[in-house]
C-alpha cells in the first residue's frame, strides 16, 4: 500500500516553455502532498506543501508564480514550472501523507521523481 | 535552517561485509528521525521512524539506533548484499519546523 506515482520521469524542454509534473497517490487519498527539489550532491529541499482544495504553502525563497501547484483532487497534485530556464534544471520529487495512518511523525510516501532539463 | 549531515557521502563494500553510516541532527526540538532507502529510478522507501532516545529498530539485516541527546543515528547493514546498493537518506522531524529536513544521503555500493 501507499504507492505514489509521478509523471513524467524525465523531461527536456526549451527555455521559456512551461512544464507540468503530475504526482498521484494510487491506493490512498492524500489530503497533503509535498514537492521537493534536489540539486546534484545536495539534499532534498522542500519547495511547497500542497493541501487539497486550498492554496499551497511555499517555502522561503521559492517563487509561487514560477512554481504553480494545484491539488484539485485527493489523489492528484501538479507542479507547473512556468517559463523554465536552465537554472530550473533539477530533480523534482513529490511525496504524500496517508491520513489513515494517523502518524504524528510526518511519515511521507514518495514518488520516483522527475528529472527536468531546460535547454 | 536545520543542519542534518550524513557520513560518509559514499561507501563501497564487498559482498558479505557489514557496514554502518551516520546521521547527525540537532539535539533540540527532536520529534522523529526517518530513514529511507532509495534505489536508482525508484521511489525512496521508508525503513524506520525512530522516536525515542535509545531506540533500536531492525528490519532483516538492517538495523538503526538513535541517540537524541547527542543528536545522531546509526544505520547498520549486516552481511551486505549487492541488492543493498542504494542511497540511504535520513530525515529529521523537529517539533518546531514541522517539516522533514533531509541529509544528503550515503550512497552504498556493494560489490559482488
mmCIF file of C-alpha atoms in Angstrom:
data_model
loop_
_atom_site.group_PDB
_atom_site.id
_atom_site.type_symbol
_atom_site.label_atom_id
_atom_site.label_comp_id
_atom_site.label_asym_id
_atom_site.label_seq_id
_atom_site.Cartn_x
_atom_site.Cartn_y
_atom_site.Cartn_z
ATOM 1 C CA UNK A 1 0.000 0.000 0.000
ATOM 2 C CA UNK A 2 0.815 3.750 -0.018
ATOM 3 C CA UNK A 3 2.099 3.968 -3.586
ATOM 4 C CA UNK A 4 2.816 7.328 -5.190
ATOM 5 C CA UNK A 5 3.446 7.739 -8.898
ATOM 6 C CA UNK A 6 4.997 10.675 -10.694
ATOM 7 C CA UNK A 7 4.910 11.565 -14.361
ATOM 8 C CA UNK A 8 6.926 12.182 -16.436
ATOM 9 C CA UNK A 9 10.099 10.585 -15.120
ATOM 10 C CA UNK A 10 12.233 12.686 -17.407
ATOM 11 C CA UNK A 11 11.559 15.811 -19.437
ATOM 12 C CA UNK A 12 13.693 18.027 -21.631
ATOM 13 C CA UNK A 13 12.307 21.387 -22.675
ATOM 14 C CA UNK A 14 13.393 24.635 -24.261
ATOM 15 C CA UNK A 15 13.999 27.765 -22.233
ATOM 16 C CA UNK A 16 10.827 29.815 -21.855
ATOM 17 C CA UNK A 17 8.378 26.917 -22.043
ATOM 18 C CA UNK A 18 6.251 25.557 -19.197
ATOM 19 C CA UNK A 19 6.419 22.023 -17.886
ATOM 20 C CA UNK A 20 3.797 20.202 -15.823
ATOM 21 C CA UNK A 21 4.668 17.359 -13.461
ATOM 22 C CA UNK A 22 1.960 15.127 -12.006
ATOM 23 C CA UNK A 23 2.007 13.388 -8.644
ATOM 24 C CA UNK A 24 -0.650 10.762 -7.897
ATOM 25 C CA UNK A 25 -1.440 8.695 -4.828
ATOM 26 C CA UNK A 26 -2.544 5.362 -6.309
ATOM 27 C CA UNK A 27 -4.069 3.470 -3.403
ATOM 28 C CA UNK A 28 -4.905 6.137 -0.858
ATOM 29 C CA UNK A 29 -6.343 9.617 -0.681
ATOM 30 C CA UNK A 30 -3.769 12.249 0.144
ATOM 31 C CA UNK A 31 -5.006 15.462 1.668
ATOM 32 C CA UNK A 32 -1.435 16.723 1.902
ATOM 33 C CA UNK A 33 1.311 16.368 -0.689
ATOM 34 C CA UNK A 34 4.800 17.829 -0.730
ATOM 35 C CA UNK A 35 7.096 18.976 -3.525
ATOM 36 C CA UNK A 36 10.866 18.760 -3.136
ATOM 37 C CA UNK A 37 13.772 19.710 -5.363
ATOM 38 C CA UNK A 38 17.220 18.166 -5.340
ATOM 39 C CA UNK A 39 20.327 19.659 -6.954
ATOM 40 C CA UNK A 40 23.332 17.389 -7.624
ATOM 41 C CA UNK A 41 25.118 16.187 -4.485
ATOM 42 C CA UNK A 42 22.636 18.061 -2.291
ATOM 43 C CA UNK A 43 19.765 17.032 -0.071
ATOM 44 C CA UNK A 44 16.064 17.080 -0.869
ATOM 45 C CA UNK A 45 14.795 20.617 -0.237
ATOM 46 C CA UNK A 46 11.123 21.228 0.461
ATOM 47 C CA UNK A 47 9.614 23.659 -2.032
ATOM 48 C CA UNK A 48 5.987 23.681 -1.012
ATOM 49 C CA UNK A 49 3.228 21.887 0.831
ATOM 50 C CA UNK A 50 0.095 21.226 -1.183
ATOM 51 C CA UNK A 51 -3.263 20.833 0.561
ATOM 52 C CA UNK A 52 -6.280 19.515 -1.295
ATOM 53 C CA UNK A 53 -8.756 22.258 -2.081
ATOM 54 C CA UNK A 54 -6.634 25.135 -0.823
ATOM 55 C CA UNK A 55 -3.601 27.161 -1.816
ATOM 56 C CA UNK A 56 -0.164 25.671 -1.466
ATOM 57 C CA UNK A 57 2.227 26.898 1.209
ATOM 58 C CA UNK A 58 5.598 27.794 -0.280
ATOM 59 C CA UNK A 59 8.942 27.721 1.495
ATOM 60 C CA UNK A 60 11.024 30.865 1.751
ATOM 61 C CA UNK A 61 12.820 31.655 -1.475
ATOM 62 C CA UNK A 62 10.507 29.609 -3.715
ATOM 63 C CA UNK A 63 8.646 31.757 -6.239
ATOM 64 C CA UNK A 64 4.987 30.824 -6.215
ATOM 65 C CA UNK A 65 4.351 32.433 -9.603
ATOM 66 C CA UNK A 66 7.086 30.351 -11.146
ATOM 67 C CA UNK A 67 6.231 27.033 -9.498
ATOM 68 C CA UNK A 68 2.461 26.688 -9.719
ATOM 69 C CA UNK A 69 0.961 23.956 -7.581
ATOM 70 C CA UNK A 70 -2.551 22.631 -7.964
ATOM 71 C CA UNK A 71 -4.054 19.979 -5.691
ATOM 72 C CA UNK A 72 -7.527 19.748 -7.135
ATOM 73 C CA UNK A 73 -8.329 16.197 -6.035
ATOM 74 C CA UNK A 74 -7.434 13.856 -3.206
ATOM 75 C CA UNK A 75 -5.197 11.791 -5.462
ATOM 76 C CA UNK A 76 -3.519 14.343 -7.715
ATOM 77 C CA UNK A 77 -1.191 17.289 -7.247
ATOM 78 C CA UNK A 78 0.550 19.025 -10.129
ATOM 79 C CA UNK A 79 3.622 21.228 -10.235
ATOM 80 C CA UNK A 80 3.979 23.518 -13.244
ATOM 81 C CA UNK A 81 7.335 25.144 -13.835
ATOM 82 C CA UNK A 82 6.442 28.260 -15.812
ATOM 83 C CA UNK A 83 8.819 29.948 -18.242
ATOM 84 C CA UNK A 84 11.516 27.455 -17.392
ATOM 85 C CA UNK A 85 15.165 28.495 -17.529
ATOM 86 C CA UNK A 86 18.347 26.403 -17.425
ATOM 87 C CA UNK A 87 18.773 27.150 -13.712
ATOM 88 C CA UNK A 88 15.458 25.355 -13.083
ATOM 89 C CA UNK A 89 17.067 22.127 -14.288
ATOM 90 C CA UNK A 90 16.891 19.825 -11.305
ATOM 91 C CA UNK A 91 15.335 16.680 -9.889
ATOM 92 C CA UNK A 92 11.784 17.244 -8.614
ATOM 93 C CA UNK A 93 10.147 14.712 -6.325
ATOM 94 C CA UNK A 94 6.770 14.624 -4.643
ATOM 95 C CA UNK A 95 5.520 12.865 -1.545
ATOM 96 C CA UNK A 96 2.193 12.357 0.156
ATOM 97 C CA UNK A 97 0.851 11.684 3.612
ATOM 98 C CA UNK A 98 -1.732 8.960 4.111
ATOM 99 C CA UNK A 99 -4.227 10.346 6.644
ATOM 100 C CA UNK A 100 -5.452 6.839 7.508
ATOM 101 C CA UNK A 101 -2.097 6.028 9.050
ATOM 102 C CA UNK A 102 -2.668 8.747 11.650
ATOM 103 C CA UNK A 103 1.049 9.287 12.146
ATOM 104 C CA UNK A 104 2.170 12.292 14.110
ATOM 105 C CA UNK A 105 5.714 11.918 12.816
ATOM 106 C CA UNK A 106 5.137 13.281 9.308
ATOM 107 C CA UNK A 107 5.581 9.930 7.534
ATOM 108 C CA UNK A 108 5.631 10.548 3.815
ATOM 109 C CA UNK A 109 5.442 8.259 0.778
ATOM 110 C CA UNK A 110 7.457 9.342 -2.208
ATOM 111 C CA UNK A 111 7.097 9.243 -5.949
ATOM 112 C CA UNK A 112 10.103 8.237 -8.070
ATOM 113 C CA UNK A 113 10.882 11.810 -9.133
ATOM 114 C CA UNK A 114 11.179 13.789 -12.362
ATOM 115 C CA UNK A 115 14.440 14.860 -13.947
ATOM 116 C CA UNK A 116 13.919 18.240 -15.641
ATOM 117 C CA UNK A 117 16.470 19.550 -18.107
ATOM 118 C CA UNK A 118 15.951 23.009 -19.564
ATOM 119 C CA UNK A 119 17.999 23.774 -22.660
ATOM 120 C CA UNK B 1 17.980 26.356 8.911
ATOM 121 C CA UNK B 2 18.352 22.924 10.469
ATOM 122 C CA UNK B 3 21.573 21.056 9.755
ATOM 123 C CA UNK B 4 21.314 17.352 9.044
ATOM 124 C CA UNK B 5 24.528 15.653 7.983
ATOM 125 C CA UNK B 6 25.228 12.169 6.778
ATOM 126 C CA UNK B 7 28.574 10.464 6.565
ATOM 127 C CA UNK B 8 30.212 9.087 4.644
ATOM 128 C CA UNK B 9 28.910 10.557 1.401
ATOM 129 C CA UNK B 10 29.652 7.293 -0.400
ATOM 130 C CA UNK B 11 30.855 3.855 0.507
ATOM 131 C CA UNK B 12 31.981 0.754 -1.389
ATOM 132 C CA UNK B 13 31.989 -2.571 0.429
ATOM 133 C CA UNK B 14 32.440 -6.181 -0.584
ATOM 134 C CA UNK B 15 29.527 -8.591 -0.532
ATOM 135 C CA UNK B 16 29.280 -10.138 2.919
ATOM 136 C CA UNK B 17 30.850 -7.179 4.736
ATOM 137 C CA UNK B 18 28.938 -5.411 7.458
ATOM 138 C CA UNK B 19 28.783 -1.652 7.312
ATOM 139 C CA UNK B 20 27.357 1.351 9.085
ATOM 140 C CA UNK B 21 26.817 5.018 8.490
ATOM 141 C CA UNK B 22 25.824 8.067 10.481
ATOM 142 C CA UNK B 23 23.172 10.737 10.509
ATOM 143 C CA UNK B 24 23.689 13.754 12.771
ATOM 144 C CA UNK B 25 20.940 16.185 13.560
ATOM 145 C CA UNK B 26 20.143 18.969 16.051
ATOM 146 C CA UNK B 27 19.652 17.645 19.570
ATOM 147 C CA UNK B 28 16.965 20.198 20.422
ATOM 148 C CA UNK B 29 13.266 20.068 19.469
ATOM 149 C CA UNK B 30 13.570 16.427 18.432
ATOM 150 C CA UNK B 31 10.389 14.727 17.313
ATOM 151 C CA UNK B 32 11.417 11.900 14.982
ATOM 152 C CA UNK B 33 14.192 10.659 12.726
ATOM 153 C CA UNK B 34 13.293 8.875 9.490
ATOM 154 C CA UNK B 35 15.497 6.543 7.469
ATOM 155 C CA UNK B 36 14.782 5.900 3.793
ATOM 156 C CA UNK B 37 16.362 3.580 1.260
ATOM 157 C CA UNK B 38 16.480 4.989 -2.278
ATOM 158 C CA UNK B 39 17.362 2.836 -5.247
ATOM 159 C CA UNK B 40 18.116 4.498 -8.572
ATOM 160 C CA UNK B 41 14.993 5.242 -10.640
ATOM 161 C CA UNK B 42 12.693 4.134 -7.820
ATOM 162 C CA UNK B 43 10.821 5.880 -5.015
ATOM 163 C CA UNK B 44 12.522 6.335 -1.639
ATOM 164 C CA UNK B 45 11.294 3.540 0.601
ATOM 165 C CA UNK B 46 10.697 4.131 4.299
ATOM 166 C CA UNK B 47 12.880 1.929 6.518
ATOM 167 C CA UNK B 48 12.412 3.225 10.035
ATOM 168 C CA UNK B 49 10.847 6.004 12.045
ATOM 169 C CA UNK B 50 12.859 6.490 15.233
ATOM 170 C CA UNK B 51 11.224 8.440 18.008
ATOM 171 C CA UNK B 52 12.653 7.547 21.434
ATOM 172 C CA UNK B 53 16.174 8.057 22.732
ATOM 173 C CA UNK B 54 17.884 4.679 22.848
ATOM 174 C CA UNK B 55 15.514 3.228 20.248
ATOM 175 C CA UNK B 56 16.858 0.341 18.235
ATOM 176 C CA UNK B 57 14.877 -0.960 15.268
ATOM 177 C CA UNK B 58 15.549 -3.871 12.980
ATOM 178 C CA UNK B 59 14.302 -4.983 9.580
ATOM 179 C CA UNK B 60 16.010 -8.125 8.336
ATOM 180 C CA UNK B 61 19.733 -7.402 8.082
ATOM 181 C CA UNK B 62 19.275 -3.665 8.567
ATOM 182 C CA UNK B 63 19.075 -2.018 11.966
ATOM 183 C CA UNK B 64 19.198 1.509 13.324
ATOM 184 C CA UNK B 65 19.924 3.142 16.651
ATOM 185 C CA UNK B 66 19.053 6.572 17.966
ATOM 186 C CA UNK B 67 20.702 8.981 20.405
ATOM 187 C CA UNK B 68 18.618 12.121 20.688
ATOM 188 C CA UNK B 69 20.705 13.669 23.478
ATOM 189 C CA UNK B 70 23.812 13.858 21.331
ATOM 190 C CA UNK B 71 21.950 14.097 18.022
ATOM 191 C CA UNK B 72 22.924 11.067 15.977
ATOM 192 C CA UNK B 73 21.540 7.879 14.495
ATOM 193 C CA UNK B 74 23.455 4.930 13.077
ATOM 194 C CA UNK B 75 22.240 2.624 10.330
ATOM 195 C CA UNK B 76 23.846 -0.828 10.241
ATOM 196 C CA UNK B 77 23.740 -3.405 7.470
ATOM 197 C CA UNK B 78 24.905 -6.881 8.370
ATOM 198 C CA UNK B 79 26.318 -9.122 5.625
ATOM 199 C CA UNK B 80 25.816 -6.620 2.781
ATOM 200 C CA UNK B 81 24.388 -7.952 -0.478
ATOM 201 C CA UNK B 82 24.508 -6.334 -3.947
ATOM 202 C CA UNK B 83 20.770 -5.630 -3.662
ATOM 203 C CA UNK B 84 21.529 -3.379 -0.672
ATOM 204 C CA UNK B 85 23.206 -0.945 -3.082
ATOM 205 C CA UNK B 86 21.231 2.277 -2.778
ATOM 206 C CA UNK B 87 21.342 5.741 -1.293
ATOM 207 C CA UNK B 88 20.307 5.818 2.351
ATOM 208 C CA UNK B 89 18.659 9.053 3.452
ATOM 209 C CA UNK B 90 17.868 10.279 6.910
ATOM 210 C CA UNK B 91 15.308 12.998 7.618
ATOM 211 C CA UNK B 92 14.880 14.906 10.848
ATOM 212 C CA UNK B 93 11.449 15.977 12.017
ATOM 213 C CA UNK B 94 11.508 18.712 14.622
ATOM 214 C CA UNK B 95 8.692 19.892 16.795
ATOM 215 C CA UNK B 96 9.304 23.462 15.712
ATOM 216 C CA UNK B 97 9.897 23.269 11.941
ATOM 217 C CA UNK B 98 7.072 20.731 11.337
ATOM 218 C CA UNK B 99 8.705 19.522 8.138
ATOM 219 C CA UNK B 100 11.226 16.863 7.203
ATOM 220 C CA UNK B 101 14.803 18.118 6.841
ATOM 221 C CA UNK B 102 16.885 15.675 4.823
ATOM 222 C CA UNK B 103 20.542 14.815 4.879
ATOM 223 C CA UNK B 104 22.303 14.493 1.524
ATOM 224 C CA UNK B 105 22.473 10.723 1.822
ATOM 225 C CA UNK B 106 25.057 7.950 1.920
ATOM 226 C CA UNK B 107 25.469 6.143 -1.384
ATOM 227 C CA UNK B 108 26.273 2.492 -0.719
ATOM 228 C CA UNK B 109 27.684 0.209 -3.403
ATOM 229 C CA UNK B 110 28.041 -3.477 -2.568
ATOM 230 C CA UNK B 111 30.482 -5.214 -4.884
ATOM 231 C CA UNK B 112 29.863 -8.880 -5.716
#
